[in-house]
mmCIF file of C-alpha atoms and ligand atoms in Angstrom:
data_model
loop_
_atom_site.group_PDB
_atom_site.id
_atom_site.type_symbol
_atom_site.label_atom_id
_atom_site.label_comp_id
_atom_site.label_asym_id
_atom_site.label_seq_id
_atom_site.Cartn_x
_atom_site.Cartn_y
_atom_site.Cartn_z
ATOM 1 C CA MET I 1 -24.706 5.207 21.532
ATOM 2 C CA ALA I 2 -22.806 8.581 19.988
ATOM 3 C CA GLU I 3 -20.457 8.192 17.012
ATOM 4 C CA ALA I 4 -16.951 8.598 17.432
ATOM 5 C CA ARG I 5 -14.865 11.425 15.900
ATOM 6 C CA LEU I 6 -11.946 10.477 14.129
ATOM 7 C CA GLU I 7 -8.766 12.362 13.450
ATOM 8 C CA ASN I 8 -5.524 12.387 11.418
ATOM 9 C CA PHE I 9 -2.423 12.526 13.002
ATOM 10 C CA GLY I 10 -0.248 12.458 10.092
ATOM 11 C CA SER I 11 -1.138 8.612 8.322
ATOM 12 C CA GLY I 12 -4.840 8.132 8.564
ATOM 13 C CA LEU I 13 -7.830 8.469 10.832
ATOM 14 C CA SER I 14 -8.097 6.685 14.305
ATOM 15 C CA PRO I 15 -10.839 7.162 16.780
ATOM 16 C CA VAL I 16 -10.460 9.887 19.564
ATOM 17 C CA SER I 17 -13.795 9.586 21.481
ATOM 18 C CA GLY I 18 -15.752 6.393 22.344
ATOM 19 C CA GLY I 19 -18.799 4.913 20.128
ATOM 20 C CA TRP I 20 -19.528 3.426 17.127
ATOM 21 C CA PHE I 21 -17.842 4.678 13.512
ATOM 22 C CA VAL I 22 -16.831 3.424 9.981
ATOM 23 C CA VAL I 23 -13.650 3.512 8.214
ATOM 24 C CA ASN I 24 -12.229 2.142 5.305
ATOM 25 C CA VAL I 25 -9.036 0.470 5.831
ATOM 26 C CA ARG I 26 -7.405 2.274 2.680
ATOM 27 C CA ASP I 27 -8.368 5.644 5.045
ATOM 28 C CA ALA I 28 -7.574 4.601 8.490
ATOM 29 C CA GLU I 29 -4.129 4.991 10.618
ATOM 30 C CA TRP I 30 -1.285 2.887 9.604
ATOM 31 C CA PHE I 31 1.898 1.890 11.357
ATOM 32 C CA SER I 32 5.190 0.889 9.579
ATOM 33 C CA SER I 33 8.685 -0.928 10.375
ATOM 34 C CA GLY I 34 11.574 -2.618 8.269
ATOM 35 C CA THR I 35 11.413 -5.604 10.452
ATOM 36 C CA ARG I 36 7.851 -6.363 12.085
ATOM 37 C CA GLY I 37 5.464 -5.285 8.985
ATOM 38 C CA ALA I 38 3.007 -2.942 9.149
ATOM 39 C CA ALA I 39 -0.586 -2.823 10.711
ATOM 40 C CA CYS I 40 -3.932 -0.940 10.950
ATOM 41 C CA TRP I 41 -5.125 -1.160 14.590
ATOM 42 C CA PHE I 42 -8.311 0.630 13.989
ATOM 43 C CA GLU I 43 -7.796 1.862 17.840
ATOM 44 C CA SER I 44 -5.971 4.753 18.715
ATOM 45 C CA GLU I 45 -3.670 6.165 21.581
ATOM 46 C CA TYR I 46 -4.860 9.687 21.074
ATOM 47 C CA GLY I 47 -8.009 10.520 23.305
ATOM 48 C CA ASP I 48 -8.327 11.128 26.881
ATOM 49 C CA PRO I 49 -8.231 8.070 27.486
ATOM 50 C CA PRO I 50 -6.954 6.313 24.674
ATOM 51 C CA VAL I 51 -9.607 4.583 22.453
ATOM 52 C CA GLU I 52 -8.868 0.843 23.013
ATOM 53 C CA PHE I 53 -11.202 -1.819 22.624
ATOM 54 C CA ALA I 54 -11.804 -3.724 25.407
ATOM 55 C CA GLN I 55 -13.251 -7.102 24.325
ATOM 56 C CA LEU I 56 -11.504 -7.718 21.190
ATOM 57 C CA GLY I 57 -8.288 -7.031 19.497
ATOM 58 C CA ILE I 58 -8.860 -6.663 15.729
ATOM 59 C CA ASN I 59 -5.841 -5.391 13.206
ATOM 60 C CA ILE I 60 -4.844 -5.868 9.501
ATOM 61 C CA THR I 61 -1.081 -6.634 9.681
ATOM 62 C CA VAL I 62 0.974 -6.293 6.304
ATOM 63 C CA LEU I 63 4.108 -8.468 6.046
ATOM 64 C CA GLU I 64 6.544 -8.128 3.283
ATOM 65 C CA PRO I 65 8.418 -11.203 2.443
ATOM 66 C CA GLY I 66 11.184 -11.796 5.443
ATOM 67 C CA GLN I 67 9.215 -9.702 7.924
ATOM 68 C CA SER I 68 7.875 -11.568 10.688
ATOM 69 C CA THR I 69 5.950 -11.309 14.059
ATOM 70 C CA LEU I 70 6.878 -12.585 17.390
ATOM 71 C CA TYR I 71 6.361 -16.216 18.396
ATOM 72 C CA HIS I 72 4.572 -16.332 21.505
ATOM 73 C CA ALA I 73 1.274 -18.191 22.803
ATOM 74 C CA GLU I 74 -0.994 -16.128 25.114
ATOM 75 C CA SER I 75 -4.359 -17.525 27.253
ATOM 76 C CA ASN I 76 -6.715 -15.795 24.186
ATOM 77 C CA GLN I 77 -8.293 -17.396 21.560
ATOM 78 C CA GLU I 78 -7.228 -15.273 18.203
ATOM 79 C CA ALA I 79 -8.020 -16.036 14.724
ATOM 80 C CA PHE I 80 -6.279 -15.382 11.437
ATOM 81 C CA LEU I 81 -7.188 -14.911 7.495
ATOM 82 C CA VAL I 82 -5.285 -14.145 4.810
ATOM 83 C CA LEU I 83 -6.517 -11.962 2.503
ATOM 84 C CA ALA I 84 -3.699 -11.465 -0.029
ATOM 85 C CA GLY I 85 0.028 -12.695 -0.627
ATOM 86 C CA GLU I 86 1.396 -15.699 0.939
ATOM 87 C CA CYS I 87 3.022 -16.126 4.622
ATOM 88 C CA SER I 88 4.671 -19.064 6.272
ATOM 89 C CA LEU I 89 2.640 -19.606 9.590
ATOM 90 C CA LEU I 90 5.013 -20.994 12.462
ATOM 91 C CA VAL I 91 2.749 -23.013 14.693
ATOM 92 C CA GLU I 92 3.868 -25.299 17.628
ATOM 93 C CA GLY I 93 7.158 -25.729 16.011
ATOM 94 C CA GLU I 94 5.581 -26.768 12.322
ATOM 95 C CA GLU I 95 5.877 -24.461 9.511
ATOM 96 C CA ARG I 96 2.713 -24.452 7.227
ATOM 97 C CA GLU I 97 2.462 -22.070 3.799
ATOM 98 C CA LEU I 98 -0.679 -19.914 3.897
ATOM 99 C CA ARG I 99 -2.371 -18.061 0.764
ATOM 100 C CA PRO I 100 -5.441 -15.921 0.361
ATOM 101 C CA TRP I 101 -8.396 -17.328 2.215
ATOM 102 C CA ASP I 102 -6.497 -19.620 4.416
ATOM 103 C CA PHE I 103 -7.638 -19.322 7.920
ATOM 104 C CA PHE I 104 -5.880 -20.180 11.269
ATOM 105 C CA HIS I 105 -7.912 -21.082 14.153
ATOM 106 C CA SER I 106 -5.274 -20.150 17.219
ATOM 107 C CA ALA I 107 -6.892 -21.673 20.711
ATOM 108 C CA PRO I 108 -5.672 -20.247 23.518
ATOM 109 C CA TRP I 109 -2.029 -21.219 24.453
ATOM 110 C CA THR I 110 -0.672 -22.320 21.150
ATOM 111 C CA GLU I 111 2.544 -20.981 20.416
ATOM 112 C CA HIS I 112 2.788 -19.289 16.749
ATOM 113 C CA ALA I 113 4.510 -16.675 14.471
ATOM 114 C CA PHE I 114 3.566 -15.243 10.889
ATOM 115 C CA VAL I 115 6.518 -14.771 8.549
ATOM 116 C CA GLY I 116 6.111 -13.024 4.955
ATOM 117 C CA ALA I 117 6.624 -15.404 2.077
ATOM 118 C CA GLY I 118 6.797 -15.109 -1.707
ATOM 119 C CA ASP I 119 7.729 -12.049 -3.555
ATOM 120 C CA GLY I 120 5.159 -9.326 -2.295
ATOM 121 C CA PRO I 121 3.455 -8.211 0.479
ATOM 122 C CA CYS I 122 1.115 -10.443 2.789
ATOM 123 C CA ALA I 123 -2.115 -8.863 4.387
ATOM 124 C CA ILE I 124 -3.667 -11.145 7.452
ATOM 125 C CA LEU I 125 -6.777 -10.211 9.328
ATOM 126 C CA MET I 126 -5.661 -10.691 12.935
ATOM 127 C CA ALA I 127 -8.524 -10.777 15.784
ATOM 128 C CA GLY I 128 -8.286 -11.484 19.139
ATOM 129 C CA ALA I 129 -10.272 -11.850 22.624
ATOM 130 C CA ARG I 130 -9.346 -9.495 25.572
ATOM 131 C CA LEU I 131 -10.226 -11.787 28.575
ATOM 132 C CA GLY I 132 -6.981 -11.859 30.151
ATOM 133 C CA PRO I 133 -3.563 -10.758 29.773
ATOM 134 C CA GLU I 134 -1.676 -13.785 30.163
ATOM 135 C CA VAL I 135 1.005 -14.159 27.379
ATOM 136 C CA ARG I 136 4.304 -16.443 26.860
ATOM 137 C CA TYR I 137 6.985 -15.701 24.692
ATOM 138 C CA PRO I 138 8.549 -19.230 24.522
ATOM 139 C CA VAL I 139 12.394 -19.882 22.613
ATOM 140 C CA SER I 140 12.100 -21.242 19.246
ATOM 141 C CA GLU I 141 14.909 -22.748 17.270
ATOM 142 C CA LEU I 142 12.191 -22.687 13.960
ATOM 143 C CA ALA I 143 11.338 -19.134 14.976
ATOM 144 C CA ALA I 144 14.529 -18.041 15.749
ATOM 145 C CA ARG I 145 15.773 -18.604 11.838
ATOM 146 C CA TYR I 146 13.548 -16.433 10.680
ATOM 147 C CA GLY I 147 14.148 -13.458 13.652
ATOM 148 C CA ALA I 148 10.658 -14.225 14.830
ATOM 149 C CA SER I 149 12.127 -15.550 18.473
ATOM 150 C CA VAL I 150 12.700 -14.032 21.827
ATOM 151 C CA ALA I 151 16.325 -15.272 23.077
ATOM 152 C CA LYS I 152 15.114 -15.811 26.462
ATOM 153 C CA GLU I 153 11.552 -17.272 27.231
ATOM 154 C CA THR I 154 9.777 -14.394 28.923
ATOM 155 C CA SER I 155 6.095 -13.800 30.021
ATOM 156 C CA ASP I 156 6.572 -10.120 29.940
ATOM 157 C CA PRO I 157 5.694 -7.926 26.705
ATOM 158 C CA GLU I 158 7.608 -5.413 27.902
ATOM 159 C CA GLN I 159 10.823 -7.522 27.889
ATOM 160 C CA ALA I 160 9.937 -9.491 24.605
ATOM 161 C CA TYR I 161 9.520 -6.410 22.664
ATOM 162 C CA ALA I 162 12.253 -4.376 24.806
ATOM 163 C CA THR I 163 14.831 -4.406 21.668
ATOM 164 C CA ALA I 164 12.462 -4.732 19.024
ATOM 165 C CA GLU I 165 11.889 -2.166 16.486
ATOM 166 C CA ARG I 166 9.376 0.582 17.024
ATOM 167 C CA PHE I 167 6.410 1.238 14.745
ATOM 168 C CA ARG I 168 6.288 5.107 12.552
ATOM 169 C CA ARG I 169 3.238 6.630 11.779
ATOM 170 C CA GLU I 170 3.132 5.562 8.214
ATOM 171 C CA ARG I 171 1.908 3.632 5.374
ATOM 172 C CA PRO I 172 3.343 0.291 4.514
ATOM 173 C CA PRO I 173 5.451 1.076 1.599
ATOM 174 C CA SER I 174 3.980 -1.641 -0.733
ATOM 175 C CA TRP I 175 0.889 -0.040 -0.332
ATOM 176 C CA SER I 176 -0.228 0.316 -4.375
ATOM 177 C CA ARG I 177 -0.001 -3.487 -4.458
ATOM 178 C CA LEU I 178 -2.256 -3.998 -1.687
ATOM 179 C CA PRO I 179 -5.802 -5.062 -2.124
ATOM 180 C CA TRP I 180 -7.956 -1.987 -0.460
ATOM 181 C CA ALA I 181 -5.168 0.849 -2.053
ATOM 182 C CA GLY I 182 -8.126 1.031 -5.006
ATOM 183 C CA ALA I 183 -8.018 0.777 -8.763
ATOM 184 C CA ARG I 184 -7.980 3.174 -11.696
ATOM 185 C CA THR I 185 -9.021 1.670 -15.161
ATOM 186 C CA GLY I 186 -8.535 3.117 -18.735
ATOM 187 C CA GLY I 187 -8.167 2.220 -22.123
ATOM 188 C CA CYS I 188 -8.268 3.811 -25.900
ATOM 189 C CA LEU I 189 -10.873 5.199 -27.680
ATOM 190 C CA CYS I 190 -12.301 2.194 -29.195
ATOM 191 C CA GLY I 191 -12.013 -0.223 -26.247
ATOM 192 C CA ALA I 192 -9.334 -2.703 -27.966
ATOM 193 C CA VAL I 193 -6.887 -1.823 -25.128
ATOM 194 C CA ARG I 194 -7.723 -1.817 -21.609
ATOM 195 C CA TYR I 195 -5.452 -1.546 -18.168
ATOM 196 C CA SER I 196 -5.891 -0.774 -14.592
ATOM 197 C CA VAL I 197 -3.685 0.561 -11.899
ATOM 198 C CA ARG I 198 -3.793 0.360 -8.165
ATOM 199 C CA GLY I 199 -2.808 2.862 -5.935
ATOM 200 C CA ASP I 200 -1.545 6.107 -6.477
ATOM 201 C CA PRO I 201 1.143 7.212 -8.933
ATOM 202 C CA LEU I 202 4.520 7.850 -7.732
ATOM 203 C CA HIS I 203 4.559 11.125 -9.880
ATOM 204 C CA VAL I 204 2.178 13.098 -11.915
ATOM 205 C CA ARG I 205 3.750 15.491 -14.822
ATOM 206 C CA ARG I 206 2.561 18.112 -17.452
ATOM 207 C CA CYS I 207 4.728 18.714 -20.684
ATOM 208 C CA HIS I 208 4.394 21.088 -23.124
ATOM 209 C CA CYS I 209 7.643 19.808 -24.995
ATOM 210 C CA ALA I 210 7.178 19.553 -29.226
ATOM 211 C CA ASN I 211 7.352 15.779 -29.150
ATOM 212 C CA CYS I 212 4.573 15.691 -26.757
ATOM 213 C CA ARG I 213 2.444 18.197 -28.875
ATOM 214 C CA LYS I 214 2.963 16.165 -31.872
ATOM 215 C CA GLU I 215 2.523 12.761 -30.452
ATOM 216 C CA SER I 216 -1.300 14.120 -28.682
ATOM 217 C CA GLY I 217 -1.968 16.526 -31.370
ATOM 218 C CA SER I 218 -2.092 18.601 -28.382
ATOM 219 C CA ALA I 219 -0.299 21.621 -26.820
ATOM 220 C CA PHE I 220 0.505 19.324 -23.998
ATOM 221 C CA THR I 221 0.614 15.663 -22.368
ATOM 222 C CA VAL I 222 -0.510 14.756 -18.832
ATOM 223 C CA PHE I 223 1.107 11.949 -17.900
ATOM 224 C CA ALA I 224 1.741 9.572 -14.389
ATOM 225 C CA HIS I 225 4.239 6.998 -13.256
ATOM 226 C CA TRP I 226 2.877 3.931 -11.265
ATOM 227 C CA PRO I 227 5.393 0.812 -10.616
ATOM 228 C CA VAL I 228 4.932 -1.719 -13.138
ATOM 229 C CA ASP I 229 3.831 -4.210 -9.855
ATOM 230 C CA ALA I 230 0.518 -2.231 -10.040
ATOM 231 C CA PHE I 231 -0.265 -2.297 -13.460
ATOM 232 C CA GLU I 232 -1.986 -4.778 -15.501
ATOM 233 C CA LEU I 233 -2.880 -4.658 -19.654
ATOM 234 C CA SER I 234 -5.146 -6.083 -21.607
ATOM 235 C CA GLY I 235 -4.862 -5.833 -25.853
ATOM 236 C CA GLU I 236 -2.037 -4.984 -27.898
ATOM 237 C CA LEU I 237 -0.018 -2.097 -27.849
ATOM 238 C CA LEU I 238 2.187 -0.927 -30.938
ATOM 239 C CA SER I 239 4.859 1.611 -30.619
ATOM 240 C CA TYR I 240 6.526 4.059 -32.396
ATOM 241 C CA ASP I 241 9.771 5.285 -30.624
ATOM 242 C CA GLY I 242 8.791 3.620 -26.869
ATOM 243 C CA ARG I 243 5.556 5.556 -27.250
ATOM 244 C CA GLY I 244 2.639 3.101 -27.074
ATOM 245 C CA PHE I 245 -0.564 3.492 -29.162
ATOM 246 C CA CYS I 246 -3.898 1.265 -29.883
ATOM 247 C CA PRO I 247 -2.996 -0.488 -33.184
ATOM 248 C CA ARG I 248 -6.789 -0.001 -34.178
ATOM 249 C CA CYS I 249 -7.813 3.839 -33.188
ATOM 250 C CA GLY I 250 -4.118 5.333 -32.507
ATOM 251 C CA SER I 251 -5.225 6.542 -28.975
ATOM 252 C CA ARG I 252 -1.772 7.118 -27.270
ATOM 253 C CA ILE I 253 -1.660 5.235 -23.821
ATOM 254 C CA LEU I 254 0.943 4.287 -22.246
ATOM 255 C CA ASP I 255 4.647 3.658 -22.708
ATOM 256 C CA THR I 256 5.898 -0.139 -21.014
ATOM 257 C CA ALA I 257 9.114 0.160 -22.742
ATOM 258 C CA GLY I 258 12.299 2.439 -21.240
ATOM 259 C CA SER I 259 15.622 2.350 -19.427
ATOM 260 C CA ASP I 260 13.959 1.711 -16.094
ATOM 261 C CA ASP I 261 11.335 -1.260 -16.241
ATOM 262 C CA THR I 262 10.158 -0.877 -12.776
ATOM 263 C CA VAL I 263 7.634 1.770 -13.673
ATOM 264 C CA VAL I 264 4.770 2.220 -16.683
ATOM 265 C CA GLU I 265 4.562 5.737 -17.834
ATOM 266 C CA ILE I 266 0.620 5.862 -18.824
ATOM 267 C CA ARG I 267 -0.773 9.189 -20.640
ATOM 268 C CA ILE I 268 -3.457 9.942 -17.816
ATOM 269 C CA GLY I 269 -6.252 11.396 -20.340
ATOM 270 C CA SER I 270 -6.964 7.648 -20.914
ATOM 271 C CA LEU I 271 -8.095 7.004 -17.439
ATOM 272 C CA ASP I 272 -12.217 6.426 -17.526
ATOM 273 C CA ASP I 273 -12.722 8.718 -14.714
ATOM 274 C CA ALA I 274 -12.979 12.311 -15.956
ATOM 275 C CA PRO I 275 -12.017 14.516 -14.202
ATOM 276 C CA PHE I 276 -9.139 12.132 -13.035
ATOM 277 C CA GLU I 277 -8.211 14.391 -10.055
ATOM 278 C CA LEU I 278 -4.446 13.666 -10.222
ATOM 279 C CA GLU I 279 -2.411 17.100 -10.312
ATOM 280 C CA PRO I 280 0.921 17.452 -12.056
ATOM 281 C CA GLU I 281 3.466 17.985 -9.556
ATOM 282 C CA ASP I 282 5.993 19.202 -12.350
ATOM 283 C CA GLU I 283 5.861 20.758 -15.700
ATOM 284 C CA THR I 284 8.604 20.236 -18.370
ATOM 285 C CA TRP I 285 9.404 22.444 -21.040
ATOM 286 C CA VAL I 286 7.670 25.583 -20.035
ATOM 287 C CA LYS I 287 8.897 27.708 -22.511
ATOM 288 C CA ARG I 288 6.976 26.057 -24.939
ATOM 289 C CA ARG I 289 3.575 26.287 -23.009
ATOM 290 C CA GLU I 290 0.968 28.066 -25.028
ATOM 291 C CA SER I 291 0.215 32.181 -23.650
ATOM 292 C CA TRP I 292 -3.077 30.990 -23.092
ATOM 293 C CA ILE I 293 -2.402 28.447 -20.445
ATOM 294 C CA PRO I 294 -1.747 29.169 -17.027
ATOM 295 C CA ALA I 295 0.955 27.179 -15.057
ATOM 296 C CA VAL I 296 -0.254 24.354 -12.572
ATOM 297 C CA ASP I 297 -0.890 25.999 -9.484
ATOM 298 C CA GLY I 298 1.845 24.799 -7.015
ATOM 299 C CA ALA I 299 3.667 22.593 -9.597
ATOM 300 C CA THR I 300 7.828 23.026 -10.184
ATOM 301 C CA GLN I 301 8.234 24.720 -13.155
ATOM 302 C CA HIS I 302 10.771 23.459 -15.822
ATOM 303 C CA ASP I 303 12.105 25.828 -18.466
ATOM 304 C CA GLU I 304 12.980 22.796 -20.319
ATOM 305 C CA GLY I 305 13.187 18.902 -19.683
ATOM 306 C CA ASP I 306 15.199 15.406 -19.948
ATOM 307 C CA GLU I 307 15.521 15.419 -23.873
ATOM 308 C CA ALA I 308 15.855 18.233 -25.641
ATOM 309 C CA ARG I 309 13.458 18.941 -28.038
HETATM 310 ZN ZN1 ZN G 1 -8.142 1.360 -29.503
HETATM 311 ZN ZN1 ZN G 2 7.295 16.171 -23.450
#
């Protein structure tokens, strides 16, 4: 058996030819929607013919709180394993709260749907046999409360999804909170303060201002913003004027204070892995940049910055 060719059509890798393949969920193609959640199906609509799995449908679905799948029953056995977060399982008119590692065996013709719950994304591994195409979308009062029921019973998927939102080729917006997003770790020089951040930063910047020079003792600082949700800290920081540092070794690490509590600003020199492979997208206070430091290739250049210094 040949190895399949994988190509990226804008939101990750998908197979364009038959055969076996290995792909990380982090690198695979994702589709996203506002009401129906996001999914990675591992198959593809590309290739001639499209690469569809003949015997087993398998995907990872991500549901934000309130997002839902469509209440249905089908002739195939299905299996569901919650990987992260919380969701409500609507099953045969009942509601069950599911948490990580809860497994749901859906025997053929079990009516079911999922609704994202809790305060973050819920990731569910979904698998289903592909023995036959028979499916039924019953009207459910319970599911209707979550917008997960058809208005009129049907056995035609096209009719069931006729008014449903289309998926866009993009990763879910909660990407950095998902378990496969990958974590970076960092800390101070003495090890008393440790932290981790998941996913990619929102923004990376290099600053040459007088304050950054003073606080770092270097000619510039490089820092990045992550959502606070994606961040964990252990150990205690002291801070001077909102600049957090290790009280034992003095390493300047991160700022948790600030007017906007939704992001954390991290001096990325404190990351454990060097080089950290995060490139500044812009540079501020370049008028203070030393003549022997070249500009970052492709980074937006600002003569000054937000604050006067
Ligand atoms: Zn320290
Ligand atoms: Zn600065």
